[in-house]
Amino acid sequence: MVSLSDEIPESLKLKLYKKYLESVGKKKDDSRSESPEETVLRSLADDRARELMEKLKAFYPSVYQALIGEFYRMLKEGVLREIDGLTVYSIIKTLGLDIKPDLKIKFVKHGKEVDFDEYVK
């Protein structure tokens, strides 16, 4: 009786085995290196989103973890590609949380950002 493994050439067996090891290795690497928090923080589109998420983490850690979980799920499902500051702010306001972004006023004179005294001159 001839088994299936006897019919397959050694070079093909080796290639299939390497491919199998690569796929198993990738699955392990993905699960180890990718935490939901890192994934969500990488997908934040602007500084305002980062600032609001930091404040949310400081003032409401349990809400922060829940929001990270939901953002992660939505990113993995392809519903979101990136998260901007307005989206984060809207969610915070919808939840009724009292977190306000820092107020930043920038003055630009001749294409350069300057402070208020230089702007008035």
Coordinates of C-alpha atoms in Angstrom, one line a residue:
M1 CA 0.0 0.0 0.0
V2 CA 1.4 3.4 -1.0
S3 CA 0.7 6.3 1.3
L4 CA 0.0 9.9 0.2
S5 CA 3.2 11.1 1.8
D6 CA 5.3 8.8 -0.4
E7 CA 3.8 10.3 -3.6
I8 CA 4.7 13.9 -2.7
P9 CA 8.2 15.0 -3.6
E10 CA 10.5 16.1 -0.7
S11 CA 10.9 19.6 -2.1
L12 CA 7.1 20.2 -2.1
K13 CA 6.9 18.8 1.4
L14 CA 9.5 21.2 2.6
K15 CA 7.8 24.2 1.0
L16 CA 4.4 23.2 2.5
Y17 CA 6.0 22.8 5.9
K18 CA 7.8 26.2 5.7
K19 CA 4.5 27.8 4.7
Y20 CA 2.7 26.1 7.6
L21 CA 5.4 27.3 10.1
E22 CA 5.1 30.9 8.7
S23 CA 1.3 31.0 9.1
V24 CA 1.5 29.6 12.6
G25 CA 4.3 32.1 13.5
K26 CA 2.3 35.0 12.2
K27 CA -0.7 34.1 14.2
K28 CA 1.4 33.9 17.4
D29 CA 3.1 37.2 16.6
D30 CA -0.2 39.0 16.0
S31 CA -1.7 37.9 19.3
R32 CA 1.5 38.8 21.3
S33 CA 2.5 42.1 19.8
E34 CA -0.9 43.7 19.2
S35 CA -2.8 45.0 22.2
P36 CA -6.1 46.7 21.7
E37 CA -4.9 49.9 23.3
E38 CA -1.8 50.1 21.0
T39 CA -3.9 49.5 18.0
V40 CA -6.4 52.2 18.9
L41 CA -3.8 54.8 19.9
R42 CA -2.0 54.2 16.5
S43 CA -5.3 54.9 14.7
L44 CA -5.9 58.3 16.3
A45 CA -5.8 60.8 13.5
D46 CA -4.8 64.0 15.3
D47 CA -3.4 65.5 18.4
R48 CA -6.9 66.5 19.7
A49 CA -7.9 62.8 19.7
R50 CA -4.8 61.8 21.6
E51 CA -5.3 64.6 24.2
L52 CA -8.9 63.7 24.8
M53 CA -8.1 60.0 25.1
E54 CA -5.3 60.8 27.7
K55 CA -7.7 62.9 29.7
L56 CA -10.4 60.2 29.5
K57 CA -7.8 57.6 30.8
A58 CA -6.8 59.9 33.7
F59 CA -10.4 60.9 34.8
Y60 CA -12.5 57.8 33.8
P61 CA -10.3 54.7 33.5
S62 CA -13.2 52.2 33.3
V63 CA -14.9 54.2 30.6
Y64 CA -11.5 54.5 28.8
Q65 CA -11.1 50.7 28.8
A66 CA -14.6 50.2 27.5
L67 CA -14.1 52.8 24.7
I68 CA -10.8 51.2 23.8
G69 CA -12.5 47.8 23.5
E70 CA -15.3 49.2 21.2
F71 CA -12.8 51.2 19.1
Y72 CA -10.7 48.1 18.7
R73 CA -13.6 46.0 17.6
M74 CA -14.7 48.6 15.1
L75 CA -11.2 48.9 13.7
K76 CA -10.9 45.2 13.3
E77 CA -14.3 44.9 11.6
G78 CA -13.4 47.7 9.2
V79 CA -16.1 50.1 10.4
L80 CA -13.4 52.7 11.2
R81 CA -10.0 53.3 9.6
E82 CA -9.0 56.2 11.9
I83 CA -10.4 58.1 14.8
D84 CA -10.3 61.9 14.8
G85 CA -10.7 64.3 17.7
L86 CA -14.2 65.3 16.9
T87 CA -15.4 61.7 17.0
V88 CA -13.8 61.2 20.4
Y89 CA -15.2 64.5 21.7
S90 CA -18.7 63.6 20.4
I91 CA -18.6 60.3 22.2
I92 CA -17.4 61.8 25.4
K93 CA -20.2 64.4 25.3
T94 CA -22.8 61.7 24.4
L95 CA -21.8 59.7 27.4
G96 CA -22.3 62.9 29.6
L97 CA -18.7 63.0 30.8
D98 CA -17.1 66.4 31.7
I99 CA -13.9 66.4 29.7
K100 CA -13.0 69.5 27.8
P101 CA -10.1 69.9 25.3
D102 CA -7.4 72.4 26.0
L103 CA -8.0 75.8 24.4
K104 CA -5.2 76.7 22.0
I105 CA -5.1 79.9 20.1
K106 CA -2.5 80.2 17.5
F107 CA -1.4 83.5 15.9
V108 CA 0.1 83.3 12.4
K109 CA 2.0 86.3 10.9
H110 CA 3.7 86.1 7.6
G111 CA 3.3 82.3 7.5
K112 CA 4.9 81.8 10.9
E113 CA 3.3 80.9 14.2
V114 CA 4.0 83.7 16.7
D115 CA 2.9 84.6 20.3
F116 CA 0.4 87.3 20.9
D117 CA 2.9 90.2 21.6
E118 CA 4.6 89.7 18.3
Y119 CA 1.3 89.4 16.5
V120 CA 0.1 92.8 17.8
K121 CA 3.3 94.6 16.7

